[in-house]
Coordinates of N, CA and C in Angstrom, one line a residue:
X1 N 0.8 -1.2 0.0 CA 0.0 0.0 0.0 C 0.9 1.2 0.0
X2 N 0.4 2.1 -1.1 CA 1.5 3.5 -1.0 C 0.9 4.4 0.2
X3 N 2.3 5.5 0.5 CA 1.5 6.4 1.4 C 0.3 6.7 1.0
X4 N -0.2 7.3 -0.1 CA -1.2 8.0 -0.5 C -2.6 7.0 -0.1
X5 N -2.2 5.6 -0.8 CA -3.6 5.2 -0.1 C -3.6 4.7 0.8
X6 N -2.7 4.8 1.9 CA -3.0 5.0 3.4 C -3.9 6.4 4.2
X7 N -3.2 7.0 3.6 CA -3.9 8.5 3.8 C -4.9 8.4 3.6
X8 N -5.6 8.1 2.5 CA -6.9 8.1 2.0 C -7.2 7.5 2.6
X9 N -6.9 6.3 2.4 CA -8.3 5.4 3.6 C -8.0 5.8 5.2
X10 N -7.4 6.0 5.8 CA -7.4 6.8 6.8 C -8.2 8.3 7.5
X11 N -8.5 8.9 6.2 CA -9.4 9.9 6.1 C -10.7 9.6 5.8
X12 N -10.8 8.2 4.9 CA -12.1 7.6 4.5 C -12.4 7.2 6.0
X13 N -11.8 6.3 6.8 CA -12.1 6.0 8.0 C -12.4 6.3 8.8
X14 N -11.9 7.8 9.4 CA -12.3 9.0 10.3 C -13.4 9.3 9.8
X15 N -14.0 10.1 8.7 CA -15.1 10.8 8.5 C -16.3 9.0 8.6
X16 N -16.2 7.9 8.7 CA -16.8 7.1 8.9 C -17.3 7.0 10.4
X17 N -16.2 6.7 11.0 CA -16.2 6.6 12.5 C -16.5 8.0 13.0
X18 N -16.4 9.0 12.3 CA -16.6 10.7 13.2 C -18.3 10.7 13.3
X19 N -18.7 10.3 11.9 CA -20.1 10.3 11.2 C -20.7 9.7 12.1
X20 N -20.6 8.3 12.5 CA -21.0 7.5 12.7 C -21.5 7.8 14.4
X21 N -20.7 8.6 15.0 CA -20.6 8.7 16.3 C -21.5 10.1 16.4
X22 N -21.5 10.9 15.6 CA -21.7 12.6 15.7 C -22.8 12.9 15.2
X23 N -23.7 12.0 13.9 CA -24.7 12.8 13.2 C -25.8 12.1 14.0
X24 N -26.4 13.2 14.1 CA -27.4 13.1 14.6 C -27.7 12.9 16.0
X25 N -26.5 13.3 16.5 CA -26.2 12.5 18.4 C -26.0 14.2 19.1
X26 N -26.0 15.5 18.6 CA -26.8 17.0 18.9 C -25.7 16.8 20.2
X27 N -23.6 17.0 19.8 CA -23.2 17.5 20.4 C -22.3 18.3 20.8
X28 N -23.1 19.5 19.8 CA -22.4 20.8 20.0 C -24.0 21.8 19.9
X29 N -23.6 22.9 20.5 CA -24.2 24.0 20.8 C -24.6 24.4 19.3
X30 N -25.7 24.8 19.3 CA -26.3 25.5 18.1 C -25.5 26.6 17.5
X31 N -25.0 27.3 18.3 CA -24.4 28.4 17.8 C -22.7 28.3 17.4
X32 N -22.3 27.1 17.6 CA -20.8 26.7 17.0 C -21.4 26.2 15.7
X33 N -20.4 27.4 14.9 CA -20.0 27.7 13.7 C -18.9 26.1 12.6
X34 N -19.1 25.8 11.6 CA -18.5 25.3 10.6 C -17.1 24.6 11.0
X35 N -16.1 26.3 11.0 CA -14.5 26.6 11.4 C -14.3 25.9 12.9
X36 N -15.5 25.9 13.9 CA -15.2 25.5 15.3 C -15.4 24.0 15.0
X37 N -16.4 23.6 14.4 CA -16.7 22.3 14.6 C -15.1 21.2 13.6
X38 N -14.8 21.9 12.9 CA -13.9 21.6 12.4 C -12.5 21.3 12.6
X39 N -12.0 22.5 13.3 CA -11.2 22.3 14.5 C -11.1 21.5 15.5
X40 N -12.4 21.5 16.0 CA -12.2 20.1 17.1 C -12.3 19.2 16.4
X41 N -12.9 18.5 15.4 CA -12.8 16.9 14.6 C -11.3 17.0 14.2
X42 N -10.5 17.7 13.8 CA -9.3 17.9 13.2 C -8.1 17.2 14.5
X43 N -8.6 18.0 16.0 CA -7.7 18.2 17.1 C -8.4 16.7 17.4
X44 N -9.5 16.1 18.0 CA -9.9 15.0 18.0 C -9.4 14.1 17.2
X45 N -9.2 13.6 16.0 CA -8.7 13.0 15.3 C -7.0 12.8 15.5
X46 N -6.4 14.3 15.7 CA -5.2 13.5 16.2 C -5.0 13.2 17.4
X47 N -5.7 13.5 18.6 CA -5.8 12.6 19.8 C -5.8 11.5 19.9
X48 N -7.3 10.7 18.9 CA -7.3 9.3 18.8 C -6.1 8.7 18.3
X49 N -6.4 9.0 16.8 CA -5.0 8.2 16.7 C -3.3 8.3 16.4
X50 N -3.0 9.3 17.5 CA -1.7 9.3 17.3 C -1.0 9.5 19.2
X51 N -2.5 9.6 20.1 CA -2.2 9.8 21.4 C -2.9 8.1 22.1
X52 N -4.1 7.5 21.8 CA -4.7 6.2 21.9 C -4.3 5.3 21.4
X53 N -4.9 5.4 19.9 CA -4.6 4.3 18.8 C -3.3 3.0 19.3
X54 N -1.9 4.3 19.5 CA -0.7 3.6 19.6 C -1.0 2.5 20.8
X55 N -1.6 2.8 21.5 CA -1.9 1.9 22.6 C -2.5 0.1 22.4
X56 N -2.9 0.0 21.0 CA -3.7 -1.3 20.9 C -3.3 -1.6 20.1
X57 N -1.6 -1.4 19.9 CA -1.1 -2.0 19.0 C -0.5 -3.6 20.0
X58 N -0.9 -3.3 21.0 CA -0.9 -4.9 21.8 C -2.4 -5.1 22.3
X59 N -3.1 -6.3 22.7 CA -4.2 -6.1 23.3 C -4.0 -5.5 24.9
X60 N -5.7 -5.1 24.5 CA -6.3 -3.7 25.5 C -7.2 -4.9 26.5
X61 N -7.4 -4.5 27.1 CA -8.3 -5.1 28.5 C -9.4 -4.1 28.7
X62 N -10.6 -5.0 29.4 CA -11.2 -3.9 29.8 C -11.0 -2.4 30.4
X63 N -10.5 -2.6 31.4 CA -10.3 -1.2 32.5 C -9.3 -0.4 31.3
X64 N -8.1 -0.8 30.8 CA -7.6 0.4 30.1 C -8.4 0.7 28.8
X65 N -9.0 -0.3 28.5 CA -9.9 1.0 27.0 C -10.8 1.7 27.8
X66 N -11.7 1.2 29.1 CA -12.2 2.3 29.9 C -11.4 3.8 29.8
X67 N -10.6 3.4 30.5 CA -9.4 4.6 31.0 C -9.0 5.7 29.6
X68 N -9.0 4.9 28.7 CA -9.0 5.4 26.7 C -10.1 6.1 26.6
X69 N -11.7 5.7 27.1 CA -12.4 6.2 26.9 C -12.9 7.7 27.4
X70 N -12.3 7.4 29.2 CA -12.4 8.8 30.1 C -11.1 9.7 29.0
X71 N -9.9 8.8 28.8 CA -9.0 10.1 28.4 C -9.5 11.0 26.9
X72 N -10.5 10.2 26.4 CA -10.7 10.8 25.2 C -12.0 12.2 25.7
X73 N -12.7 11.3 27.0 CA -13.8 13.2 27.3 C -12.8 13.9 27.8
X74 N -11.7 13.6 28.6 CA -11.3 14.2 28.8 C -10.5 15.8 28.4
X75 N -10.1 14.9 27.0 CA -9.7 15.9 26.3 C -10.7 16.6 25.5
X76 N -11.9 16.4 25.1 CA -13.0 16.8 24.6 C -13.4 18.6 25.9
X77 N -12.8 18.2 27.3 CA -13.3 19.3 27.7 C -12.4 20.4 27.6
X78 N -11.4 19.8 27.0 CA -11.1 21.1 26.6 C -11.5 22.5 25.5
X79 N -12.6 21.8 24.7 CA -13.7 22.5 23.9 C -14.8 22.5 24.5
X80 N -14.9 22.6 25.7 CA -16.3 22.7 26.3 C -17.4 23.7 26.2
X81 N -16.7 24.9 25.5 CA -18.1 25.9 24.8 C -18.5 25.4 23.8
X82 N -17.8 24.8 23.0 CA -18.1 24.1 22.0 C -19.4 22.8 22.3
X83 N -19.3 22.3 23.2 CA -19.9 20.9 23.1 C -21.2 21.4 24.0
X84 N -22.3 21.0 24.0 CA -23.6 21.2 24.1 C -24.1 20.5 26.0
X85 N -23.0 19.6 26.1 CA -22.8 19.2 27.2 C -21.5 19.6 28.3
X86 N -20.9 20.5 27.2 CA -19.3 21.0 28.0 C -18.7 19.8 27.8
X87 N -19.0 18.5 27.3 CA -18.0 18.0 27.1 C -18.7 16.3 26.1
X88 N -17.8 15.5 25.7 CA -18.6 14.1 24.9 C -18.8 13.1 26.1
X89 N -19.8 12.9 25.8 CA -20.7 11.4 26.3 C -19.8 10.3 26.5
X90 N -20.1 9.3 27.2 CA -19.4 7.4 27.1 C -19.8 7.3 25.8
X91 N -21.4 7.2 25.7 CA -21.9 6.6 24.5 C -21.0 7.2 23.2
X92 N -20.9 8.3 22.7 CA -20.6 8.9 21.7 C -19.0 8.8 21.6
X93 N -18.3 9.0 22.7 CA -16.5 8.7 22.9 C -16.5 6.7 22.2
X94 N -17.3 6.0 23.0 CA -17.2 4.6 22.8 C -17.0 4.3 21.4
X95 N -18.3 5.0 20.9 CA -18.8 4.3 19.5 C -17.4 4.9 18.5
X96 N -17.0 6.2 18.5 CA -16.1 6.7 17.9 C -14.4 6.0 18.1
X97 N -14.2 5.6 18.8 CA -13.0 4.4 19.5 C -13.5 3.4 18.6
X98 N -14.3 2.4 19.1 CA -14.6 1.3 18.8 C -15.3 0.9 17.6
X99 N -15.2 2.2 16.7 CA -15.5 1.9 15.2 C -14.2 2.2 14.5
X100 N -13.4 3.5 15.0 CA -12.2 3.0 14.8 C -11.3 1.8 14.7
X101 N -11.3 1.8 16.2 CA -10.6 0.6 16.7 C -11.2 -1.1 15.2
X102 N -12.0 -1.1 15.0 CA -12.8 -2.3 14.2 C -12.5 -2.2 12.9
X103 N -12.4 -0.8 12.2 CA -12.1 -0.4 10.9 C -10.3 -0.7 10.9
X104 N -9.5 -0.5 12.2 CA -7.9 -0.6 11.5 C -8.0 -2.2 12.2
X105 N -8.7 -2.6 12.5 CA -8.6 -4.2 13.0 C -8.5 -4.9 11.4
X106 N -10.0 -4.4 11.0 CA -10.3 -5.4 9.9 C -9.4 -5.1 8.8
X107 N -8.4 -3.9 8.6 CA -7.4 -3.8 7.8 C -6.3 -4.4 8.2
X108 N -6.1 -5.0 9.5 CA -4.7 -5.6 9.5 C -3.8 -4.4 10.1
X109 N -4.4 -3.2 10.2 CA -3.1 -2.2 11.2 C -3.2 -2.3 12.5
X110 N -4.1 -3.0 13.4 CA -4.0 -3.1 14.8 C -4.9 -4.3 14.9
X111 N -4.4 -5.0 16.7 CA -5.2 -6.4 16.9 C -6.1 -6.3 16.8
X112 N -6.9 -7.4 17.2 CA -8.3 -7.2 17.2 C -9.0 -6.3 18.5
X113 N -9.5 -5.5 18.9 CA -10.0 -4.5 19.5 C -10.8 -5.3 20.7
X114 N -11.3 -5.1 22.1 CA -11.7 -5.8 23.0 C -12.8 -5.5 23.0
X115 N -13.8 -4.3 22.4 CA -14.9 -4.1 22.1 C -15.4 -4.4 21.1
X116 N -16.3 -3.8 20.8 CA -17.4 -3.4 19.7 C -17.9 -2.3 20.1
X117 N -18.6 -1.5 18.7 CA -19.2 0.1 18.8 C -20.5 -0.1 19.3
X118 N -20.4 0.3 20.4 CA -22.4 -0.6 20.9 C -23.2 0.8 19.8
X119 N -24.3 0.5 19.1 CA -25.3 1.3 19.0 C -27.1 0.5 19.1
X120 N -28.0 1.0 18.6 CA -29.1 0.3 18.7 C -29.3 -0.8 17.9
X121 N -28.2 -1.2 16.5 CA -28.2 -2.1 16.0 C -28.2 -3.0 17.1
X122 N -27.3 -3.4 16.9 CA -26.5 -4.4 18.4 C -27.0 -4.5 19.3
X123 N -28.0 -3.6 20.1 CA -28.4 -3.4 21.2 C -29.3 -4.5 21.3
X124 N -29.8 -4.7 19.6 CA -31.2 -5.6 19.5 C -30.9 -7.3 19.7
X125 N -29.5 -7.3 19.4 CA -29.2 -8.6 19.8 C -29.1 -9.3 20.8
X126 N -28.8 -8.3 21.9 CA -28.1 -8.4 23.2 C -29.5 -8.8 23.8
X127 N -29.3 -9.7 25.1 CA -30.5 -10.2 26.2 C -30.5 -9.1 26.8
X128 N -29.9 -7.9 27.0 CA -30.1 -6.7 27.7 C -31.3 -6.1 28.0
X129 N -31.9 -6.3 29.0 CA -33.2 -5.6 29.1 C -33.7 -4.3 29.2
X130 N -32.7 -3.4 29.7 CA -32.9 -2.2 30.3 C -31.9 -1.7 28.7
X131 N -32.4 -1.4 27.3 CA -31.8 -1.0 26.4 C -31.9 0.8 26.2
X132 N -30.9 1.5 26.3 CA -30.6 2.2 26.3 C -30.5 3.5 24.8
X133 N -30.5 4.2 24.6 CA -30.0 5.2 23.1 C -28.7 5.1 23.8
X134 N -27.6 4.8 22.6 CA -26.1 4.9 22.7 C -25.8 5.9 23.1
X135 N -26.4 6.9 22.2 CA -26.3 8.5 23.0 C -26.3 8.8 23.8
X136 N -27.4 8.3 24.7 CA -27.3 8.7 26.0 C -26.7 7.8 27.2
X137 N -25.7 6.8 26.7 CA -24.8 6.2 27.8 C -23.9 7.0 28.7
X138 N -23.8 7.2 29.8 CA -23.4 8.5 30.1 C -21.9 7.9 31.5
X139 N -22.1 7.0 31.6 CA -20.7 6.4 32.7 C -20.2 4.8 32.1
X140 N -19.1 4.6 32.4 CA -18.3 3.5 31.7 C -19.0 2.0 32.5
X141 N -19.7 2.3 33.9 CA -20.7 1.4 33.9 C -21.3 0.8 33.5
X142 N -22.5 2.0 33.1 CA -23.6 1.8 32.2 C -23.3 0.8 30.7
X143 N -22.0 0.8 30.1 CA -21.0 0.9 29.2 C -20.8 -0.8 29.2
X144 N -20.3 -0.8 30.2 CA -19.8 -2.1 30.8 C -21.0 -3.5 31.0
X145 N -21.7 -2.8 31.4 CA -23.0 -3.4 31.5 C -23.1 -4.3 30.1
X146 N -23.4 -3.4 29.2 CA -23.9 -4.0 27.9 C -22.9 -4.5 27.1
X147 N -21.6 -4.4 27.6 CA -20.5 -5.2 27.1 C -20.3 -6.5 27.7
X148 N -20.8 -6.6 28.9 CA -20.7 -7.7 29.9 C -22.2 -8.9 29.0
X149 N -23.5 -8.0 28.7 CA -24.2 -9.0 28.5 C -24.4 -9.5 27.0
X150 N -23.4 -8.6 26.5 CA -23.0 -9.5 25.1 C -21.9 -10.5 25.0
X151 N -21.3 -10.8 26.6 CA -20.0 -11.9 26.5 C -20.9 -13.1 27.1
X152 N -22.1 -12.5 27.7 CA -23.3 -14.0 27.6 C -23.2 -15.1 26.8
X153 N -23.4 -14.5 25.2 CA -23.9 -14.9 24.3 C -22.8 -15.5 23.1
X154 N -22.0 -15.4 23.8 CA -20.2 -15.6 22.9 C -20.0 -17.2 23.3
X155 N -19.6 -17.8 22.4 CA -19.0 -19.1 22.0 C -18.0 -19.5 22.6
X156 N -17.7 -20.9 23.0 CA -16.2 -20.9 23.6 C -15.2 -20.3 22.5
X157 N -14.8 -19.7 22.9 CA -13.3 -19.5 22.2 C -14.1 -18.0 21.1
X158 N -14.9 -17.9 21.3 CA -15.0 -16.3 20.6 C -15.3 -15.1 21.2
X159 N -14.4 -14.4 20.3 CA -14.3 -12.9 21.0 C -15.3 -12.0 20.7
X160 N -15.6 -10.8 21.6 CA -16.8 -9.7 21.5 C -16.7 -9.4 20.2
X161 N -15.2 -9.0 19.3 CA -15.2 -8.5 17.9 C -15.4 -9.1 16.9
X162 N -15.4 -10.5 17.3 CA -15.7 -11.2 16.3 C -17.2 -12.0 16.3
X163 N -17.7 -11.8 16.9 CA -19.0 -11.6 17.7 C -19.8 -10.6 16.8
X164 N -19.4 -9.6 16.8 CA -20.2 -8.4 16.6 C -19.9 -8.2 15.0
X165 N -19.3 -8.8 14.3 CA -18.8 -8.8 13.3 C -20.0 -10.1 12.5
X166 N -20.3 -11.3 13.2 CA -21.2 -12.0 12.6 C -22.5 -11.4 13.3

């Protein structure tokens, strides 16, 4: 693969996983402008993968993709006039990680990822009773929860990612 179509699919990737996590999930303030919202996906983008990413180039365990997940709001509060909540959600940090994380899996640039992007697809599979909007998953708990009762339903010897993937 040349540089160029790494880049490319790497930008193809982001606007997948950004999309995927952001439209329609109302989290920024009405009155942030084009140039702002663009700036932070720009600044976000190289947080994930050039401050995270490098991290799952071995496998991840629960508690530290937790800990990946706090560090990514974390740094989201640093745009907190920006964000409609002062800062991003579990739900919305998760899904944006963990569709990442699944997109450079299934390319072969990093292991296989310890999650899955929970949204309401998925949600429907799950024995989970108390089903939630992804959106509104709001602590690594709540998080945990529905990652715990999709390892219910897993086969000897198979993983959440590959799970979520059939």
């Amino acid at each position: 693969m040349t540089l160029a179509q790494e880049v490319f699919l790497k930008d193809e990737l982001w606007m997948l996983s950004f999309g995927g996590s952001f439209q329609r999930n109302g989290v920024y303030n009405e009155w942030v402008g084009e140039k702002e919202r663009e700036d932070f996906r720009k600044g976000l983008r190289i947080y994930i993968e050039d401050v995270i990413h490098p991290a799952y180039k071995k496998q991840v365990g629960d508690k530290p993709h937790g800990a990946n997940i706090i560090a990514i709001i974390d740094y989201s509060r640093g745009f907190s006039k920006l964000l409609s909540n002062g800062e991003l959600n579990v739900g919305a940090v998760q899904k944006i990680l963990n569709l990442s994380l699944k997109y450079y899996w299934c390319l072969g640039w990093l292991p296989e990822p310890p999650h899955f992007p929970i949204d309401s697809r998925i949600q429907k599979c799950l024995p989970f009773k108390k089903r939630r909007p992804w959106t509104s998953i709001k602590t690594i708990d709540e998080y945990q929860t529905i990652i715990n009762s999709a390892r219910d339903l897993l086969l000897k010897g198979e993983t959440l990612a590959i799970w979520e993937l059939h």
